[in-house]
Short mmCIF file of C-alpha atoms in Angstrom, two decimals:
data_model
loop_
_atom_site.label_atom_id
_atom_site.label_comp_id
_atom_site.label_asym_id
_atom_site.label_seq_id
_atom_site.Cartn_x
_atom_site.Cartn_y
_atom_site.Cartn_z
CA MET A 1 9.73 3.23 54.15
CA ILE A 2 6.51 4.72 55.54
CA TYR A 3 3.31 4.74 53.50
CA GLY A 4 0.14 6.53 54.45
CA CYS A 5 -2.20 9.41 53.92
CA GLU A 6 -2.81 12.78 55.48
CA ARG A 7 -6.24 14.41 55.88
CA LEU A 8 -7.51 12.33 52.96
CA SER A 9 -11.06 13.08 51.74
CA LYS A 10 -13.16 11.60 48.97
CA SER A 11 -16.79 12.13 47.99
CA TYR A 12 -19.02 10.75 45.24
CA GLY A 13 -21.51 13.53 44.56
CA ALA A 14 -23.05 14.48 47.87
CA HIS A 15 -21.96 11.24 49.51
CA ARG A 16 -18.80 11.78 51.56
CA VAL A 17 -16.99 8.44 51.79
CA LEU A 18 -13.73 9.47 53.48
CA GLU A 19 -13.14 12.61 55.50
CA ASN A 20 -9.81 13.90 56.85
CA LEU A 21 -8.37 10.40 57.15
CA THR A 22 -4.78 10.17 58.37
CA LEU A 23 -3.02 6.80 58.42
CA SER A 24 0.56 5.60 58.59
CA PHE A 25 1.93 2.15 57.62
CA PRO A 26 5.57 1.10 57.97
CA SER A 27 6.74 -1.16 55.14
CA GLY A 28 6.87 -4.90 55.85
CA ASN A 29 3.83 -4.88 58.17
CA ARG A 30 0.34 -6.34 57.76
CA TYR A 31 -2.83 -4.40 58.41
CA CYS A 32 -6.42 -5.40 58.19
CA ILE A 33 -8.82 -2.58 57.46
CA MET A 34 -12.34 -3.19 58.72
CA SER A 35 -15.50 -1.17 58.42
CA PRO A 36 -19.18 -1.83 57.75
CA SER A 37 -20.18 -2.25 54.08
CA GLY A 38 -19.94 1.07 52.26
CA GLY A 39 -17.50 2.34 54.89
CA GLY A 40 -14.87 3.34 52.34
CA LYS A 41 -12.44 0.38 52.32
CA THR A 42 -12.57 -0.09 48.55
CA THR A 43 -12.45 3.67 47.96
CA LEU A 44 -9.36 3.88 50.14
CA PHE A 45 -7.67 1.10 48.14
CA ARG A 46 -8.63 2.79 44.88
CA LEU A 47 -7.03 6.00 46.13
CA PHE A 48 -3.89 4.15 47.25
CA SER A 49 -3.63 2.37 43.88
CA GLY A 50 -4.07 5.57 41.88
CA LEU A 51 -7.41 4.55 40.36
CA GLU A 52 -9.11 7.51 42.05
CA VAL A 53 -7.90 11.01 42.82
CA PRO A 54 -8.56 12.36 46.33
CA ASP A 55 -10.69 15.47 46.77
CA GLY A 56 -8.45 16.66 49.57
CA GLY A 57 -5.39 15.64 51.56
CA ARG A 58 -2.39 13.76 50.24
CA LEU A 59 -0.95 10.29 49.83
CA ILE A 60 2.42 9.41 51.28
CA GLY A 61 4.58 6.90 49.39
CA PHE A 62 1.75 5.24 47.44
CA ASP A 63 2.09 7.55 44.45
CA THR A 64 5.59 6.32 43.69
CA ALA A 65 5.25 2.73 44.95
CA ARG A 66 4.73 -0.30 42.74
CA ILE A 67 1.30 -1.59 43.74
CA SER A 68 -0.20 -5.02 43.30
CA MET A 69 -3.79 -5.65 44.12
CA VAL A 70 -6.46 -8.28 44.55
CA PHE A 71 -9.69 -6.62 43.49
CA GLN A 72 -13.12 -7.60 44.78
CA GLU A 73 -13.60 -9.29 41.40
CA ASP A 74 -10.92 -11.60 39.96
CA ARG A 75 -10.11 -9.37 36.95
CA LEU A 76 -8.21 -12.12 35.13
CA CYS A 77 -7.74 -12.46 31.37
CA ASP A 78 -10.19 -15.32 30.81
CA HIS A 79 -8.51 -16.78 27.74
CA LEU A 80 -5.08 -17.00 29.40
CA SER A 81 -3.80 -19.74 31.71
CA PRO A 82 -3.01 -19.13 35.40
CA ILE A 83 0.68 -19.23 34.44
CA THR A 84 0.32 -16.48 31.81
CA ASN A 85 -2.04 -14.38 33.95
CA THR A 86 0.64 -14.38 36.63
CA ALA A 87 3.52 -13.80 34.20
CA LEU A 88 1.63 -10.89 32.66
CA VAL A 89 2.24 -8.63 35.68
CA GLN A 90 5.91 -9.53 36.10
CA THR A 91 8.74 -7.61 34.46
CA ARG A 92 10.92 -10.67 33.85
CA PRO A 93 8.69 -13.71 34.29
CA ASN A 94 10.20 -17.14 34.82
CA ARG A 95 7.88 -20.01 33.90
CA GLY A 96 9.59 -22.48 36.25
CA ASP A 97 9.29 -20.20 39.27
CA ILE A 98 5.68 -19.31 38.54
CA HIS A 99 4.82 -22.97 38.05
CA ALA A 100 6.40 -23.86 41.39
CA TYR A 101 4.60 -21.06 43.27
CA LEU A 102 1.22 -21.75 41.71
CA THR A 103 1.33 -25.44 42.61
CA GLU A 104 1.23 -24.31 46.25
CA LEU A 105 -2.32 -23.09 45.61
CA LEU A 106 -3.67 -24.94 42.57
CA PRO A 107 -3.66 -28.46 41.14
CA GLU A 108 -0.90 -28.84 38.53
CA SER A 109 -3.42 -30.05 35.95
CA CYS A 110 -5.11 -26.65 35.69
CA LEU A 111 -2.04 -24.44 35.39
CA TYR A 112 -2.08 -24.37 31.59
CA GLN A 113 -5.86 -24.27 31.07
CA PRO A 114 -7.60 -20.99 30.27
CA VAL A 115 -8.87 -19.53 33.54
CA SER A 116 -12.36 -19.44 32.03
CA ALA A 117 -12.38 -23.23 32.52
CA LEU A 118 -11.59 -22.99 36.25
CA SER A 119 -13.98 -22.87 39.21
CA GLY A 120 -14.69 -19.59 41.03
CA GLY A 121 -12.46 -20.61 43.94
CA MET A 122 -9.57 -21.49 41.64
CA LYS A 123 -9.88 -18.18 39.80
CA ARG A 124 -9.76 -16.38 43.14
CA ARG A 125 -6.55 -18.19 44.07
CA VAL A 126 -5.02 -17.24 40.68
CA ALA A 127 -5.90 -13.58 41.35
CA ILE A 128 -4.25 -13.79 44.79
CA ALA A 129 -1.15 -15.54 43.43
CA ARG A 130 -0.88 -12.95 40.64
CA ALA A 131 -0.84 -10.11 43.17
CA LEU A 132 1.61 -11.85 45.50
CA LEU A 133 4.03 -12.81 42.72
CA ALA A 134 3.97 -9.40 40.99
CA ASP A 135 6.98 -7.10 41.32
CA SER A 136 5.63 -4.65 43.91
CA ASP A 137 6.26 -2.68 47.09
CA VAL A 138 2.68 -2.67 48.39
CA LEU A 139 0.00 -5.39 48.41
CA LEU A 140 -3.62 -4.27 48.50
CA LEU A 141 -6.04 -7.16 49.07
CA ASP A 142 -9.71 -6.19 48.84
CA GLU A 143 -11.77 -8.99 50.43
CA PRO A 144 -9.38 -11.53 48.90
CA PHE A 145 -10.70 -14.74 50.42
CA THR A 146 -14.35 -14.36 49.43
CA GLY A 147 -15.66 -17.53 47.80
CA LEU A 148 -12.95 -19.83 49.17
CA ASP A 149 -13.86 -22.84 51.29
CA GLU A 150 -12.34 -23.27 54.74
CA GLU A 151 -9.41 -25.42 53.65
CA SER A 152 -8.51 -23.29 50.59
CA ARG A 153 -8.82 -20.12 52.66
CA SER A 154 -6.43 -21.44 55.27
CA ARG A 155 -3.92 -22.60 52.65
CA THR A 156 -4.19 -19.29 50.75
CA ILE A 157 -3.66 -17.24 53.92
CA ASP A 158 -0.50 -19.25 54.59
CA PHE A 159 0.58 -18.57 50.99
CA VAL A 160 0.04 -14.83 51.49
CA ARG A 161 1.99 -14.85 54.75
CA SER A 162 4.92 -16.74 53.29
CA HIS A 163 5.19 -14.61 50.10
CA GLN A 164 4.66 -11.14 51.54
CA GLY A 165 8.40 -10.55 51.87
CA GLY A 166 9.32 -7.06 53.01
CA ARG A 167 6.28 -5.49 51.43
CA LEU A 168 3.47 -3.57 53.09
CA LEU A 169 0.26 -5.62 53.11
CA LEU A 170 -3.17 -4.01 53.52
CA MET A 171 -6.26 -6.20 53.49
CA ALA A 172 -9.91 -5.16 53.56
CA THR A 173 -12.23 -7.73 55.10
CA HIS A 174 -15.35 -8.21 57.20
CA HIS A 175 -13.93 -11.27 58.95
CA PRO A 176 -11.74 -10.70 62.04
CA GLU A 177 -10.68 -14.37 61.99
CA GLU A 178 -8.96 -13.79 58.63
CA ALA A 179 -6.98 -10.91 60.17
CA GLU A 180 -6.09 -13.12 63.11
CA GLN A 181 -4.90 -16.00 60.94
CA LEU A 182 -2.92 -13.59 58.79
CA GLY A 183 -1.37 -12.06 61.89
CA ALA A 184 -2.46 -8.58 60.82
CA GLU A 185 -3.11 -5.55 62.96
CA ILE A 186 -6.76 -4.48 62.74
CA LEU A 187 -7.66 -0.89 61.87
CA HIS A 188 -11.27 0.31 61.97
CA LEU A 189 -12.23 3.03 59.51
CA MET B 1 -18.41 -38.57 0.61
CA ALA B 2 -19.66 -37.16 3.92
CA LYS B 3 -23.42 -36.86 4.26
CA PRO B 4 -23.70 -33.03 4.51
CA ALA B 5 -21.37 -32.63 1.49
CA ALA B 6 -23.46 -35.09 -0.54
CA LYS B 7 -26.61 -33.18 0.42
CA LYS B 8 -25.05 -29.86 -0.65
CA ALA B 9 -23.85 -31.36 -3.95
CA ALA B 10 -27.31 -32.78 -4.64
CA ILE B 11 -28.97 -29.41 -3.95
CA ALA B 12 -26.46 -27.56 -6.18
CA GLY B 13 -26.93 -30.19 -8.91
CA GLY B 14 -30.70 -29.73 -8.71
CA TRP B 15 -30.43 -25.95 -9.17
CA LEU B 16 -27.99 -26.35 -12.08
CA ALA B 17 -30.36 -28.83 -13.73
CA LEU B 18 -33.24 -26.39 -13.31
CA TRP B 19 -31.12 -23.56 -14.80
CA GLN B 20 -30.18 -25.77 -17.77
CA MET B 21 -33.82 -26.76 -18.29
CA VAL B 22 -35.08 -23.17 -18.21
CA SER B 23 -32.36 -22.08 -20.66
CA LEU B 24 -33.41 -24.89 -23.04
CA ILE B 25 -37.03 -23.78 -22.80
CA VAL B 26 -36.12 -20.10 -23.40
CA HIS B 27 -33.78 -21.24 -26.16
CA GLN B 28 -32.24 -17.79 -26.65
CA SER B 29 -28.69 -17.43 -25.31
CA VAL B 30 -28.94 -13.62 -25.49
CA LEU B 31 -31.63 -13.81 -22.79
CA LEU B 32 -30.49 -16.75 -20.68
CA ALA B 33 -27.35 -18.80 -21.31
CA GLY B 34 -27.35 -22.22 -19.66
CA PRO B 35 -24.67 -23.54 -17.30
CA LEU B 36 -23.08 -25.64 -20.08
CA GLU B 37 -22.80 -22.64 -22.41
CA SER B 38 -21.39 -20.52 -19.57
CA LEU B 39 -18.89 -23.24 -18.70
CA LYS B 40 -17.87 -23.44 -22.36
CA ALA B 41 -17.36 -19.66 -22.48
CA LEU B 42 -15.31 -19.84 -19.29
CA THR B 43 -13.02 -22.60 -20.55
CA GLN B 44 -12.50 -20.70 -23.81
CA MET B 45 -11.58 -17.55 -21.89
CA MET B 46 -9.31 -19.34 -19.45
CA VAL B 47 -6.85 -20.45 -22.09
CA THR B 48 -6.10 -16.88 -23.13
CA ALA B 49 -3.43 -14.71 -21.53
CA GLU B 50 -5.86 -11.79 -21.51
CA PHE B 51 -8.15 -13.64 -19.09
CA TRP B 52 -5.41 -13.98 -16.46
CA GLN B 53 -4.26 -10.40 -17.06
CA THR B 54 -7.85 -9.22 -16.49
CA VAL B 55 -8.34 -11.29 -13.34
CA SER B 56 -5.03 -10.17 -11.83
CA PHE B 57 -5.71 -6.50 -12.72
CA THR B 58 -8.98 -6.46 -10.79
CA MET B 59 -7.87 -8.76 -8.00
CA LEU B 60 -4.71 -6.77 -7.25
CA ARG B 61 -6.59 -3.49 -7.07
CA ILE B 62 -9.39 -4.87 -4.89
CA ALA B 63 -6.94 -6.62 -2.59
CA GLY B 64 -4.75 -3.50 -2.44
CA GLY B 65 -7.65 -1.19 -1.65
CA PHE B 66 -8.95 -3.57 1.02
CA LEU B 67 -5.54 -4.10 2.65
CA LEU B 68 -4.91 -0.36 2.81
CA ALA B 69 -8.37 0.14 4.35
CA PHE B 70 -7.64 -2.68 6.81
CA ALA B 71 -4.35 -1.11 7.95
CA LEU B 72 -5.61 2.48 8.09
CA GLY B 73 -9.04 1.50 9.50
CA ILE B 74 -7.36 -0.14 12.49
CA ALA B 75 -4.75 2.61 12.87
CA PHE B 76 -7.25 5.46 12.72
CA GLY B 77 -9.77 3.49 14.84
CA ALA B 78 -7.10 3.12 17.54
CA LEU B 79 -6.18 6.80 17.22
CA ALA B 80 -9.82 7.86 17.51
CA HIS B 81 -10.28 5.58 20.53
CA ARG B 82 -7.27 7.13 22.25
CA PHE B 83 -8.00 10.74 21.29
CA PRO B 84 -11.70 11.73 21.11
CA ILE B 85 -10.73 14.85 19.16
CA ALA B 86 -9.47 12.61 16.34
CA ARG B 87 -12.87 10.84 16.32
CA ASP B 88 -14.62 14.22 16.00
CA ILE B 89 -12.31 15.32 13.19
CA LEU B 90 -12.75 12.06 11.26
CA ALA B 91 -16.52 11.81 11.80
CA PRO B 92 -17.65 13.94 8.78
CA ALA B 93 -15.26 12.15 6.40
CA VAL B 94 -16.32 8.70 7.61
CA SER B 95 -19.96 9.71 7.43
CA ALA B 96 -19.48 10.90 3.82
CA MET B 97 -17.75 7.64 2.84
CA LYS B 98 -20.64 5.69 4.37
CA SER B 99 -23.50 7.70 2.89
CA VAL B 100 -22.43 9.02 -0.54
CA PRO B 101 -23.38 6.53 -3.28
CA VAL B 102 -20.46 4.70 -4.89
CA ALA B 103 -21.53 6.01 -8.34
CA CYS B 104 -20.92 9.62 -7.22
CA PHE B 105 -17.41 8.75 -6.04
CA VAL B 106 -16.78 6.86 -9.30
CA VAL B 107 -17.61 9.90 -11.44
CA LEU B 108 -15.48 12.16 -9.27
CA LEU B 109 -12.57 9.73 -9.23
CA LEU B 110 -12.69 9.24 -12.98
CA VAL B 111 -11.96 12.97 -13.24
CA TRP B 112 -9.35 12.99 -10.47
CA VAL B 113 -7.41 9.72 -10.78
CA GLY B 114 -8.56 8.24 -14.09
CA SER B 115 -9.93 4.76 -14.61
CA LYS B 116 -6.75 2.75 -14.00
CA ASN B 117 -6.66 3.22 -10.20
CA LEU B 118 -10.39 3.74 -9.78
CA THR B 119 -11.05 0.29 -8.31
CA PHE B 120 -8.31 0.65 -5.69
CA VAL B 121 -9.66 3.97 -4.39
CA ILE B 122 -13.32 2.92 -4.48
CA VAL B 123 -12.62 -0.27 -2.54
CA PHE B 124 -10.69 1.76 0.02
CA LEU B 125 -13.56 4.25 0.38
CA VAL B 126 -16.09 1.45 0.90
CA ALA B 127 -14.02 -0.74 3.24
CA PHE B 128 -12.40 1.95 5.39
CA PRO B 129 -15.50 3.13 7.31
CA ILE B 130 -16.53 -0.46 8.07
CA LEU B 131 -13.11 -1.32 9.48
CA TYR B 132 -12.65 2.03 11.24
CA LEU B 133 -16.03 1.97 12.98
CA ASN B 134 -15.74 -1.67 14.06
CA THR B 135 -12.24 -1.07 15.44
CA LEU B 136 -13.58 1.87 17.42
CA GLU B 137 -16.49 -0.21 18.72
CA GLY B 138 -14.28 -3.22 19.54
CA LEU B 139 -11.73 -1.17 21.46
CA GLY B 140 -14.56 0.54 23.32
CA ARG B 141 -15.68 -2.90 24.46
CA ALA B 142 -12.40 -3.57 26.30
CA GLU B 143 -13.46 -4.24 29.85
CA GLY B 144 -13.01 -1.27 32.18
CA THR B 145 -12.20 -3.64 35.04
CA LEU B 146 -9.33 -5.22 33.08
CA LEU B 147 -8.04 -1.79 32.07
CA GLU B 148 -7.95 -0.84 35.75
CA MET B 149 -6.04 -4.05 36.48
CA ALA B 150 -3.58 -3.14 33.71
CA GLN B 151 -3.20 0.36 35.17
CA VAL B 152 -2.55 -0.83 38.74
CA PHE B 153 -0.02 -3.48 37.68
CA ARG B 154 1.58 -0.99 35.24
CA LEU B 155 1.32 -3.32 32.25
CA SER B 156 3.39 -2.17 29.29
CA GLY B 157 1.56 -0.69 26.30
CA TRP B 158 2.31 -3.83 24.27
CA ARG B 159 0.94 -6.23 26.91
CA LYS B 160 -2.13 -4.06 27.37
CA LEU B 161 -2.72 -4.06 23.63
CA ARG B 162 -2.17 -7.78 23.25
CA TYR B 163 -3.95 -9.16 26.30
CA VAL B 164 -6.67 -6.58 27.08
CA TYR B 165 -7.53 -4.75 23.86
CA LEU B 166 -6.96 -7.47 21.26
CA PRO B 167 -9.41 -10.02 22.74
CA ALA B 168 -12.04 -7.26 22.85
CA LEU B 169 -11.27 -6.09 19.31
CA LEU B 170 -11.03 -9.42 17.48
CA PRO B 171 -14.72 -10.43 17.23
CA SER B 172 -15.64 -7.00 15.81
CA LEU B 173 -12.64 -6.98 13.48
CA ILE B 174 -13.35 -10.43 12.04
CA SER B 175 -17.00 -9.68 11.31
CA ALA B 176 -15.98 -6.27 9.87
CA CYS B 177 -13.50 -7.99 7.55
CA GLN B 178 -16.14 -10.45 6.34
CA LEU B 179 -18.53 -7.59 5.56
CA ALA B 180 -15.86 -5.33 4.06
CA LEU B 181 -14.45 -8.09 1.84
CA GLY B 182 -17.87 -8.79 0.33
CA MET B 183 -18.55 -5.09 -0.14
CA SER B 184 -15.09 -4.57 -1.68
CA TRP B 185 -15.74 -7.01 -4.51
CA LYS B 186 -19.27 -5.74 -5.16
CA SER B 187 -18.29 -2.07 -5.19
CA GLY B 188 -14.96 -2.63 -6.95
CA VAL B 189 -16.50 -4.48 -9.89
CA ALA B 190 -19.46 -2.04 -10.04
CA ALA B 191 -16.98 0.85 -10.28
CA GLU B 192 -15.14 -0.95 -13.08
CA VAL B 193 -18.39 -1.40 -15.02
CA ILE B 194 -18.98 2.36 -14.82
CA GLY B 195 -15.36 3.44 -15.40
CA THR B 196 -14.40 0.55 -17.73
CA PRO B 197 -10.66 0.57 -17.01
CA LEU B 198 -8.66 -1.40 -19.59
CA HIS B 199 -8.15 -5.11 -18.86
CA SER B 200 -10.53 -5.18 -15.89
CA ILE B 201 -13.32 -7.62 -15.06
CA GLY B 202 -15.74 -4.68 -15.03
CA GLN B 203 -14.81 -3.85 -18.61
CA GLN B 204 -15.48 -7.47 -19.62
CA LEU B 205 -18.91 -7.29 -17.95
CA TYR B 206 -19.58 -4.08 -19.83
CA PHE B 207 -18.64 -5.78 -23.14
CA ALA B 208 -20.90 -8.70 -22.26
CA LYS B 209 -23.76 -6.23 -21.91
CA ILE B 210 -22.93 -4.37 -25.15
CA TYR B 211 -22.58 -7.56 -27.23
CA LEU B 212 -25.36 -9.43 -25.38
CA GLU B 213 -22.95 -12.23 -24.44
CA ILE B 214 -24.87 -13.59 -21.47
CA ASP B 215 -22.71 -16.72 -21.35
CA HIS B 216 -19.66 -14.46 -20.86
CA LEU B 217 -21.55 -12.47 -18.20
CA PHE B 218 -22.24 -15.67 -16.26
CA ALA B 219 -18.68 -16.90 -16.76
CA TRP B 220 -17.22 -13.64 -15.40
CA THR B 221 -19.71 -13.67 -12.52
CA PHE B 222 -18.47 -17.14 -11.62
CA VAL B 223 -14.87 -15.88 -11.76
CA ILE B 224 -15.75 -12.96 -9.44
CA LEU B 225 -17.43 -15.30 -6.94
CA LEU B 226 -14.49 -17.69 -7.03
CA ALA B 227 -11.88 -14.93 -6.66
CA SER B 228 -13.73 -13.18 -3.83
CA THR B 229 -14.30 -16.46 -1.96
CA LEU B 230 -10.66 -17.41 -2.40
CA PHE B 231 -9.41 -14.03 -1.18
CA GLU B 232 -11.84 -13.96 1.75
CA THR B 233 -10.93 -17.52 2.80
CA VAL B 234 -7.18 -16.91 2.63
CA PHE B 235 -7.35 -13.52 4.34
CA LEU B 236 -9.62 -14.68 7.18
CA ALA B 237 -7.52 -17.81 7.71
CA LEU B 238 -4.39 -15.64 8.02
CA LEU B 239 -6.20 -13.25 10.36
CA HIS B 240 -7.41 -16.13 12.58
CA ARG B 241 -3.91 -17.58 12.62
CA ALA B 242 -2.33 -14.25 13.56
CA ALA B 243 -4.98 -13.75 16.25
CA ARG B 244 -4.38 -17.22 17.70
CA ARG B 245 -0.65 -16.53 17.82
CA MET B 246 -1.15 -13.18 19.50
CA GLU B 247 -3.72 -14.48 21.97
CA GLY B 248 -1.75 -17.71 22.63
CA THR B 249 -2.24 -18.74 26.24
CA ASP B 250 1.33 -19.57 27.16
CA ASP B 251 3.61 -17.78 24.78
CA LEU B 252 4.37 -14.74 26.93
CA ARG B 253 8.14 -14.29 26.71
CA MET B 254 9.53 -16.09 29.76
#
């Protein structure tokens, strides 16, 4: 399966964020999209995820694909536990499986606490696990490792690598070392 | 006895003693009946079948009017949130229910529906706008960022309702219910005093006025306070319980 876009354009008022952008991504690969701040990475992900409509051009494959995403913010349901936040985005959740996967990233003691009681780094890892464990064809990770310390970041990158499966993975980041550790091809916008 | 409870009991006892003292000084029960006289009137009333018939008549109609307003307020609030055109269509009606004095509605309803179902309709008219507007406001407070998350992950309508909208709606809904319940009893009984439906608390208050039975007036006032507190406590406890069950952290079907 090939995903991509053709002559994609998007503006906010007079500010043109993307212009005639053509990209192509075979399924199962990893890509790291890099650009200076305000370069259109988040806009591109919002177009791919259907949260924005392009002004011109067309999307290939994304419009019918099941998308899962790590947003720049965690966007978790604060009153729910990491287990339930993760189960929420699954069609047929299995508590045992989710529990086992989450313990790869989080201490077992916090799996049933409301996420509002967790630290910023823990919340970030829940958001990443939620996206990785969702039923999807495409993973969009928008600056996913922000706020994680060195050790957590390394462990989380390994988690992402091992749970990508045959899905397309696109990550927006400012850090080339994250792309390197993830084994992703770098694309500059 | 716990310290705060003892303090509350002492304060209440002080006020009752003051009331009794003033009534003894006034020494005219047609002007001010004391707490003992009122209690005596209440105990005399309570042993009659008519008392319980009267209380259940009013309570059923107020509870019925409120529960209908609760159900329709949420339903129409959700509809208006989803479809702005519905909000525009409902706006004049809701505005009229909010602004027109209860007395005007009472007179109109006496002509249209008679006195028997007056309380039910009046309570509905008073409670509906409170519940409708707070539902609309609560749903509007659902976080845009969470709604985007729900859209990207294609959450089902039920999960979106339960995990995104409900937590945003609940605080508004609970405070709306507290306000609407209080208003329901005040407006319901006031309507009964004007319309004097048979076997209603309002009719008994009206008789107390006609026959200058101030002890009966105080006794019925106590009954109204007790019934409204009881209904409010039970209803809010059930609402909190339902909310806790719906918001439960780990009860997603797995």
